[in-house]
Amino acid sequence: MRLHHRHLLRELPLIYRGGRALAKRVKHRVARSKAREPQAVASEVSTTVSEGDSKYDEKLLRNYVPLYVMLPLGVITADNVFESGEKLEKQLKDLRAVGIDGVMVDVWWGIIEAKGPKQYDWSAYRSLFKLVSECDLKIQAIMSFHQCGGNIGDVVDIPIPQWVRDIGETDPDIFYTNRSGNRNKEYLSLGVDHQHLFGGRSAIEMYSDYMKSFRENMADFLEAGQIIDIEVGCGAAGELRYPSYPETQGWVFPGIGEFQCYDKYLKGEFKEAAKNAGHPEWELPDDAGIYNDKPDSTEFFKQNGTYLSEKGKFFLTWYSNKLLMHGDDILDEANKAFVGCKVKVATKVSGLHWWYKHHSHAAELTAGYYNLEDRDGYRPAARILSRHHAVMNFTCLEMRDLEQPAEAKSGPQELVQQVLSGAWREKIEVAGENALSRYDADGYNQILLNARPNGVKKWGPPELRMFGVTYLRLSDELFEEKNFNLFRTFVRKMHADQDYCPDPSKYGHELGPLERSRPRISIDDILDATKPTKPFPWNKQTDMPVDGAAQFDLLGSLINGIKSIFFK
């Protein structure tokens, strides 16, 4: 035992031999560390309560941001089998032990309705949801009407239903198409939203029937409050956007992407719109370059390019409005399907941060976000979401400008600040996620900053706070000891240094029955939301960093080791 003690003494840098001197030095180090710790504030507030194994301060709890973890893309196989139950159960229990609030999972259209129109098979997902519920975790379910495979981070292939693709063999214009005629089979073109081409149904009707079937077959999980969020896929990668930068067609970062409106249905709609505007001669852009061009190499996006002309502005307004109406139509059907359920409906907006600092914002424009220095391309989407009582889920929360290559003229921090500010001004809730896997303090701290841009408020809810954050994603790498220890601290900081709280009402997230959507918003009101406004101010860094916390946790472990040796 004496040898063991000597070994510990050599390993602990705080220790030096000497009884009272040791105690005095340890006490000094603890005090100094607490002074450095940004949020060692819980002990200053006398509102701490205990519930079961959880302990939290009721005032600080109002700063709590729930954290969810995205399950693997192929947790249900393409053949509709849930086959990794034992491994997943252990991982879910480990995640629950560190305090996460729930999980998010793709519910793939290509799996569920694979056998034929309206032939839904929910059995594998019911088994998955049962396991998640038994692990005491909430569920965010994504209505994934897109293909898995071909996007950044896709590691499995799950196409949209074969019987839908078969229709595309005879009518390839059901798919998004670029100017060169390349078809993208990842998601149906919004040009067929109201075309009855699918056994008498339109695309919107197929999505609606799918969501109604989900509600019927998952009614027990919905009624039990296990499913709390329905995220509605509205495009490529489940995001409300055009598939403007497909890796399957050769795109690489930071290419500007291409407009995706050259199928016969969208071409016809544009010609009709141009004719009604008094310009029947106008055609879709033919000068916007190809996927991997830079903005200044194109006539459309260069300085004083086509995008600033009357014709260019008309096209971009039409292109972006079509996307907004697409999202509006699908969310209206989602609201009808889940009205009365105690859930939130949400949709995801993509974080296209490259070329954000270029005058043209080219990558955003090709994706359908008509965002310029003098025009807000995101607040109109937030206004649409507001009529459906929906949450906006935004990506790239982890990214910092300095991490991006200078030639890409990226601005992820400014982009997040703009989008979140606009959504909050529309009085809707905002959630978010990281775009790429991160296991480091810098990534976590940037997420924490965006989750509470003005920091923690000791005596109540902060003025700005995200509704929730989803971490991408559950993987073996996450569970490596070093990564998981830091993730544990990240969860704690998301919760404002409070224990896991099972009652969302305690941090202001009461879930009442979903109300029916409000009346449609006029085009004039939508365009009114494009007026640029100054974003809310952001702190330079989070006041609850995981790196400082990790150091303090290490110090605590060292102190406990000393106590166990000398103060038994």
XYZ file of C-alpha atoms in Angstrom:
568
model
C 0.000 0.000 0.000
C 2.863 2.345 0.837
C 4.345 1.788 -2.633
C 0.969 2.555 -4.175
C 0.839 5.851 -2.277
C 4.310 6.778 -3.426
C 3.318 6.093 -7.017
C 0.316 8.390 -6.665
C 2.462 11.099 -5.135
C 4.760 10.999 -8.132
C 1.842 11.193 -10.574
C -0.126 14.027 -8.974
C 1.499 17.367 -9.915
C -0.243 19.250 -7.100
C 1.331 17.131 -4.394
C 4.525 17.653 -2.530
C 5.421 16.064 0.742
C 4.516 17.920 3.892
C 1.311 17.640 5.944
C -0.099 21.150 6.589
C 1.760 22.654 3.663
C 0.072 20.108 1.414
C -3.407 20.915 2.709
C -2.772 24.646 2.405
C -1.514 24.369 -1.162
C -4.412 22.135 -2.231
C -6.894 24.582 -0.692
C -5.249 27.475 -2.542
C -5.299 25.610 -5.885
C -8.976 24.699 -5.501
C -9.916 28.291 -4.710
C -7.908 29.636 -7.614
C -9.434 27.105 -10.020
C -12.950 27.982 -8.871
C -12.209 31.649 -9.464
C -11.178 30.847 -13.034
C -14.193 28.639 -13.696
C -16.687 30.800 -15.675
C -19.878 29.342 -14.237
C -19.215 28.199 -10.711
C -22.373 30.082 -9.814
C -24.790 27.400 -8.698
C -23.490 27.531 -5.142
C -24.269 31.260 -5.006
C -27.975 30.674 -5.574
C -30.172 29.190 -2.860
C -32.775 27.566 -5.127
C -31.253 24.096 -5.485
C -33.739 21.228 -5.483
C -33.371 17.468 -5.799
C -35.545 15.043 -7.726
C -34.543 11.407 -7.610
C -30.886 11.220 -8.660
C -30.938 14.697 -10.205
C -29.977 17.925 -8.522
C -30.342 21.319 -10.094
C -30.811 24.970 -9.388
C -34.270 26.121 -10.486
C -33.027 29.535 -11.626
C -30.042 28.280 -13.583
C -32.178 25.528 -15.042
C -33.916 28.151 -17.184
C -30.661 28.274 -19.183
C -30.825 24.536 -19.919
C -30.524 23.561 -23.597
C -31.521 19.931 -24.225
C -29.027 17.841 -26.155
C -29.904 15.023 -28.538
C -27.642 12.628 -30.420
C -28.233 11.624 -34.042
C -28.356 7.866 -34.497
C -26.345 6.197 -37.296
C -27.809 6.622 -40.786
C -28.190 2.865 -41.186
C -29.510 1.993 -37.730
C -32.368 0.405 -39.689
C -30.925 -1.402 -42.699
C -32.017 -0.745 -46.267
C -33.857 -4.085 -46.022
C -35.919 -2.749 -43.082
C -34.186 -4.725 -40.342
C -33.149 -3.535 -36.894
C -30.159 -5.767 -36.306
C -27.746 -3.985 -33.929
C -29.920 -3.950 -30.828
C -27.456 -5.153 -28.181
C -24.647 -2.805 -29.181
C -27.007 0.132 -29.559
C -28.647 -0.561 -26.204
C -25.293 -0.326 -24.424
C -24.432 2.876 -26.264
C -27.801 4.437 -25.482
C -27.455 3.571 -21.817
C -23.980 5.114 -21.752
C -25.350 8.262 -23.397
C -28.238 8.375 -20.965
C -25.783 8.049 -18.081
C -23.971 11.221 -19.150
C -27.269 13.098 -19.302
C -28.357 13.444 -22.934
C -32.050 14.167 -23.411
C -32.825 12.016 -26.432
C -31.926 10.893 -29.929
C -32.747 11.918 -33.477
C -33.272 9.332 -36.197
C -33.981 9.324 -39.933
C -37.208 7.495 -40.784
C -36.492 6.642 -44.404
C -39.281 6.789 -46.988
C -37.230 4.430 -49.144
C -37.396 1.778 -46.403
C -40.926 2.171 -45.101
C -42.833 2.371 -48.412
C -40.443 0.182 -50.397
C -42.926 -2.571 -51.320
C -45.358 -0.348 -53.197
C -47.703 2.639 -52.931
C -49.210 2.900 -49.434
C -47.609 -0.407 -48.381
C -45.987 0.807 -45.186
C -43.909 -1.415 -42.900
C -43.081 0.265 -39.595
C -42.093 -2.878 -37.665
C -38.328 -2.300 -37.500
C -38.750 1.313 -36.423
C -41.219 0.256 -33.737
C -38.560 -2.074 -32.341
C -36.020 0.748 -32.403
C -38.379 3.214 -30.738
C -39.208 0.657 -28.054
C -35.523 0.262 -27.217
C -34.952 4.031 -27.152
C -37.961 4.462 -24.850
C -36.733 1.714 -22.520
C -33.449 3.624 -22.242
C -35.461 6.648 -21.032
C -34.614 8.804 -24.034
C -36.887 11.041 -26.101
C -37.187 10.710 -29.877
C -36.857 13.277 -32.653
C -38.104 11.580 -35.824
C -37.096 12.855 -39.275
C -39.513 12.277 -42.128
C -36.712 11.516 -44.595
C -38.135 11.770 -48.097
C -34.671 11.933 -49.637
C -32.058 9.409 -50.612
C -29.241 8.511 -48.235
C -26.008 8.409 -50.212
C -24.267 11.135 -52.183
C -24.059 13.793 -49.492
C -21.232 14.699 -47.134
C -21.098 12.124 -44.336
C -23.363 9.564 -46.029
C -21.968 6.087 -45.310
C -24.906 3.922 -46.416
C -27.115 3.846 -49.503
C -30.877 4.063 -49.051
C -32.566 5.282 -52.247
C -36.105 6.607 -52.495
C -38.665 3.830 -53.220
C -37.966 1.774 -56.332
C -41.524 2.121 -57.613
C -41.058 5.920 -57.572
C -37.747 5.631 -59.424
C -39.431 3.393 -61.968
C -41.779 6.257 -62.819
C -38.660 8.343 -63.366
C -37.485 5.877 -66.023
C -40.314 7.002 -68.298
C -40.514 10.565 -66.982
C -37.025 11.609 -65.802
C -38.243 15.175 -65.315
C -39.657 14.155 -61.925
C -36.086 14.627 -60.700
C -34.150 17.838 -60.197
C -32.117 18.659 -63.296
C -29.197 21.001 -63.920
C -28.602 23.000 -67.108
C -26.529 20.174 -68.631
C -29.460 17.791 -68.231
C -28.012 15.717 -65.389
C -30.757 14.237 -63.221
C -30.491 14.043 -59.450
C -32.466 11.086 -58.059
C -31.889 12.075 -54.451
C -35.230 13.866 -54.076
C -38.227 14.589 -56.279
C -38.270 17.957 -58.022
C -40.582 20.445 -56.373
C -41.954 20.873 -59.889
C -44.001 17.704 -59.305
C -45.357 18.748 -55.914
C -48.858 18.977 -57.393
C -48.497 16.739 -60.453
C -50.544 13.531 -60.095
C -47.914 11.241 -61.586
C -47.557 8.623 -58.868
C -50.472 6.261 -59.183
C -52.881 9.177 -59.079
C -51.087 10.950 -56.249
C -48.882 14.032 -56.298
C -45.570 14.223 -54.459
C -47.129 16.320 -51.690
C -49.925 13.756 -51.304
C -47.380 10.929 -51.004
C -45.555 12.812 -48.264
C -48.846 13.550 -46.512
C -50.007 9.916 -46.602
C -46.630 8.798 -45.222
C -46.841 11.175 -42.257
C -50.442 10.187 -41.510
C -49.407 6.531 -41.499
C -46.528 7.357 -39.148
C -48.944 8.987 -36.724
C -51.331 6.027 -36.836
C -48.624 3.411 -36.371
C -46.642 5.318 -33.726
C -49.683 6.545 -31.785
C -48.604 4.830 -28.551
C -45.169 6.506 -28.612
C -46.757 9.865 -29.421
C -49.348 9.577 -26.661
C -46.703 8.520 -24.142
C -44.648 11.617 -24.933
C -41.692 9.585 -26.216
C -41.747 11.201 -29.667
C -41.427 14.930 -29.100
C -40.289 16.290 -32.451
C -41.197 15.630 -36.086
C -38.607 17.085 -38.447
C -39.979 17.222 -41.981
C -37.564 16.625 -44.825
C -38.035 19.182 -47.598
C -35.151 18.500 -49.946
C -31.660 17.127 -50.409
C -30.128 15.780 -47.185
C -33.492 16.445 -45.553
C -32.907 20.186 -45.838
C -35.101 22.909 -47.318
C -32.907 23.516 -50.358
C -32.223 22.518 -53.932
C -29.573 19.776 -54.447
C -27.147 22.331 -55.833
C -23.866 20.704 -54.775
C -24.118 16.917 -55.300
C -20.902 14.989 -54.783
C -22.343 12.281 -57.051
C -22.039 14.712 -59.975
C -18.494 15.799 -59.188
C -18.998 18.773 -56.882
C -16.168 19.467 -54.433
C -15.853 22.171 -51.789
C -15.921 25.137 -52.290
C -17.599 25.002 -55.705
C -20.494 27.413 -56.240
C -22.909 24.645 -57.256
C -25.547 24.875 -59.983
C -29.169 25.906 -60.248
C -31.496 22.890 -60.315
C -34.602 24.005 -62.194
C -34.198 22.659 -65.719
C -36.704 19.800 -65.574
C -39.681 20.360 -67.868
C -42.049 21.106 -65.019
C -39.998 23.919 -63.485
C -38.978 25.253 -66.901
C -42.637 25.501 -67.817
C -43.486 27.269 -64.579
C -40.683 29.792 -65.090
C -41.799 30.559 -68.648
C -45.344 31.137 -67.407
C -44.091 33.408 -64.618
C -41.896 35.400 -67.024
C -44.797 35.771 -69.457
C -47.078 37.013 -66.662
C -44.383 39.519 -65.696
C -44.353 40.908 -69.230
C -41.087 39.266 -70.294
C -41.899 36.155 -72.322
C -38.409 36.346 -73.812
C -36.654 35.608 -70.528
C -35.087 32.186 -70.146
C -33.482 30.323 -67.255
C -29.823 31.307 -66.601
C -27.228 30.072 -69.077
C -24.256 31.979 -67.652
C -24.062 30.715 -64.039
C -21.133 28.351 -64.547
C -20.757 24.742 -63.410
C -20.454 22.988 -60.053
C -16.831 23.740 -59.204
C -16.512 27.231 -60.636
C -15.684 30.241 -58.536
C -18.146 33.153 -58.592
C -15.901 35.597 -60.419
C -15.330 33.161 -63.284
C -19.029 33.351 -64.235
C -21.026 36.101 -65.900
C -23.888 35.543 -63.490
C -22.043 35.901 -60.149
C -19.138 38.206 -61.020
C -18.974 41.857 -59.938
C -22.022 43.616 -61.452
C -23.046 40.267 -62.906
C -26.398 39.003 -64.146
C -27.628 38.380 -60.619
C -27.958 42.162 -60.160
C -29.869 42.744 -63.406
C -33.666 42.937 -63.622
C -33.764 39.536 -65.279
C -31.429 38.044 -62.667
C -33.429 39.427 -59.751
C -36.655 38.111 -61.260
C -35.179 34.634 -61.651
C -33.701 34.528 -58.149
C -36.962 35.732 -56.603
C -38.905 33.064 -58.515
C -36.362 30.319 -57.686
C -36.282 31.093 -53.962
C -40.052 31.618 -53.712
C -40.676 28.201 -55.287
C -38.568 26.661 -52.535
C -40.434 28.581 -49.841
C -43.805 27.492 -51.210
C -42.575 23.905 -51.353
C -41.668 24.028 -47.672
C -44.946 25.755 -46.849
C -46.991 23.058 -48.597
C -45.188 20.134 -46.924
C -45.301 21.739 -43.477
C -49.013 22.354 -43.910
C -49.509 18.632 -44.507
C -47.274 17.793 -41.553
C -49.331 20.081 -39.368
C -52.544 18.378 -40.506
C -51.042 14.955 -39.806
C -49.867 15.757 -36.275
C -52.306 18.430 -35.125
C -53.364 17.714 -31.559
C -50.240 15.680 -30.772
C -47.871 16.965 -28.110
C -44.989 17.399 -30.548
C -43.043 20.119 -32.257
C -42.853 20.186 -36.048
C -39.547 21.335 -37.520
C -37.616 21.637 -40.746
C -33.910 22.006 -41.432
C -32.223 24.904 -43.208
C -28.736 24.289 -44.587
C -25.644 26.160 -43.465
C -24.002 27.060 -46.778
C -21.167 29.116 -45.397
C -18.782 29.163 -48.369
C -18.818 32.328 -50.493
C -20.858 34.002 -47.745
C -18.283 36.804 -47.719
C -18.347 37.160 -51.503
C -20.681 39.867 -52.790
C -22.747 37.297 -54.736
C -23.267 34.661 -51.981
C -23.150 32.272 -54.950
C -23.408 28.942 -53.104
C -26.442 30.141 -51.192
C -28.159 31.407 -54.330
C -27.804 28.129 -56.238
C -29.279 26.291 -53.233
C -32.324 28.570 -53.198
C -31.398 31.039 -50.450
C -31.634 34.480 -52.075
C -29.355 36.080 -49.529
C -27.272 39.191 -50.239
C -25.842 42.034 -48.214
C -29.002 44.048 -48.864
C -31.460 41.119 -48.821
C -32.186 38.549 -46.098
C -32.651 35.125 -47.662
C -33.485 33.259 -44.460
C -35.985 35.310 -42.516
C -38.715 34.621 -45.137
C -38.315 30.903 -44.348
C -38.653 31.690 -40.658
C -41.838 33.621 -41.378
C -43.242 30.611 -43.252
C -42.350 28.357 -40.324
C -44.080 30.706 -37.898
C -47.497 30.042 -39.435
C -47.047 26.309 -38.782
C -45.776 26.783 -35.180
C -42.613 25.100 -36.446
C -39.015 25.061 -35.240
C -36.158 26.033 -37.563
C -33.252 23.624 -37.330
C -29.983 25.148 -38.582
C -26.634 23.527 -39.259
C -22.891 24.332 -38.984
C -23.104 25.427 -35.345
C -19.610 24.116 -34.677
C -17.774 26.016 -37.396
C -15.519 29.012 -36.974
C -14.339 31.362 -39.701
C -10.660 30.782 -38.959
C -11.037 27.051 -39.634
C -12.103 27.635 -43.247
C -9.748 28.142 -46.216
C -9.377 31.807 -47.094
C -10.121 31.232 -50.790
C -13.633 29.962 -49.933
C -14.575 33.319 -48.386
C -16.564 31.438 -45.771
C -18.471 33.053 -42.942
C -20.087 30.343 -40.819
C -20.123 32.467 -37.672
C -21.776 35.428 -39.374
C -24.180 33.116 -41.181
C -25.326 31.447 -37.957
C -25.702 34.838 -36.308
C -27.818 36.145 -39.195
C -30.092 33.098 -39.481
C -30.716 32.662 -35.770
C -31.353 36.380 -35.281
C -33.885 36.470 -38.095
C -35.716 33.437 -36.747
C -35.862 34.856 -33.236
C -37.229 38.104 -34.614
C -40.015 36.046 -36.204
C -40.764 34.687 -32.719
C -40.060 31.063 -33.579
C -37.919 28.508 -31.797
C -34.509 27.665 -33.240
C -32.675 24.374 -32.908
C -29.409 23.355 -34.491
C -26.727 20.805 -35.095
C -23.115 20.448 -36.118
C -22.522 19.856 -39.823
C -19.433 17.671 -39.412
C -18.350 15.314 -36.633
C -16.329 17.044 -33.937
C -14.778 15.692 -30.750
C -12.715 18.699 -29.705
C -13.154 21.569 -27.257
C -13.122 24.250 -29.966
C -16.060 22.675 -31.778
C -18.023 22.148 -28.580
C -17.355 25.671 -27.357
C -18.600 27.179 -30.620
C -21.826 25.165 -30.308
C -22.203 26.329 -26.723
C -21.722 29.938 -27.780
C -24.420 29.675 -30.441
C -26.762 27.845 -28.071
C -26.646 30.812 -25.666
C -25.144 33.748 -27.602
C -25.210 36.107 -24.609
C -24.320 33.526 -22.014
C -26.001 32.135 -18.932
C -28.321 34.290 -16.888
C -28.142 33.482 -13.184
C -31.662 34.468 -12.233
C -33.795 33.259 -15.104
C -33.922 32.420 -18.800
C -31.430 34.137 -21.107
C -32.768 36.522 -23.726
C -31.392 34.277 -26.477
C -31.385 30.499 -26.153
C -31.675 27.715 -28.693
C -34.573 25.301 -28.286
C -32.278 22.309 -28.560
C -29.098 20.997 -30.149
C -28.569 17.689 -31.919
C -25.053 16.268 -31.975
C -23.875 14.448 -35.125
C -23.521 11.621 -34.487
C -23.397 8.389 -32.503
C -20.294 6.468 -33.594
C -17.594 4.204 -32.213
C -15.206 7.168 -32.289
C -17.457 9.122 -29.939
C -17.145 6.360 -27.353
C -13.366 6.394 -27.298
C -12.392 7.282 -23.743
C -10.860 10.696 -24.416
C -13.682 11.745 -26.732
C -16.428 10.494 -24.469
C -15.017 12.207 -21.385
C -15.011 15.545 -23.187
C -18.484 14.867 -24.579
C -19.695 14.225 -21.026
C -18.515 17.693 -20.064
C -20.129 19.180 -23.171
C -23.495 17.700 -22.166
C -23.129 19.184 -18.708
C -22.356 22.628 -20.120
C -25.300 22.479 -22.514
C -27.391 21.931 -19.406
C -25.898 25.033 -17.746
C -23.971 22.889 -15.270
C -27.185 21.239 -14.088
C -28.082 17.583 -13.890
C -30.340 16.034 -16.507
C -33.877 17.344 -16.090
C -36.690 15.006 -17.207
C -39.366 17.711 -16.983
C -39.111 20.184 -19.925
C -41.572 22.565 -18.260
C -38.904 23.375 -15.682
C -36.747 24.965 -18.376
C -39.591 26.532 -20.340
C -40.183 23.824 -22.942
C -43.742 22.815 -22.203
C -45.157 20.705 -25.029
C -48.813 21.430 -25.591
C -50.989 19.965 -28.362
C -49.905 21.134 -31.814
C -52.290 23.803 -33.080
C -53.542 24.013 -36.648
C -51.501 26.207 -38.989
C -52.498 29.825 -39.322
C -53.742 31.227 -42.688
C -51.311 31.399 -45.581
C -48.942 34.326 -45.675
C -49.133 36.587 -48.710
C -46.194 36.916 -51.073
C -45.950 40.597 -50.116
C -45.595 39.679 -46.438
C -42.981 37.070 -47.283
C -40.998 39.563 -49.355
C -41.288 42.070 -46.506
C -39.176 39.660 -44.454
C -36.292 40.072 -46.919
C -35.469 43.523 -45.553
C -32.067 43.189 -43.869
C -31.812 43.844 -40.141
C -28.811 43.967 -37.873
C -28.292 40.637 -36.107
C -28.390 40.367 -32.350
C -24.997 40.788 -30.659
C -23.029 37.621 -29.863
C -20.454 37.190 -27.128
C -16.944 36.519 -28.393
C -16.815 33.180 -26.605
C -19.004 31.000 -24.467
C -19.068 31.610 -20.730
C -19.261 27.848 -20.131
C -16.319 26.384 -22.033
C -15.734 22.658 -21.939
C -11.968 23.059 -21.818
C -12.032 24.976 -18.543
C -14.541 22.520 -17.190
C -12.371 19.570 -18.115
C -9.437 21.103 -16.272
C -11.575 21.642 -13.209
C -12.897 18.075 -13.374
C -9.318 16.834 -13.519
C -8.416 18.982 -10.538
C -11.379 17.572 -8.661
C -10.228 14.039 -9.357
C -6.750 14.877 -8.096
C -8.131 16.425 -4.917
C -10.299 13.391 -4.259
C -7.252 11.186 -4.735
C -5.321 13.212 -2.165
C -8.191 13.078 0.305
C -8.473 9.306 -0.038
C -4.814 8.939 0.887
C -4.268 11.501 3.606
C -7.638 12.326 5.121
C -9.256 8.958 5.733
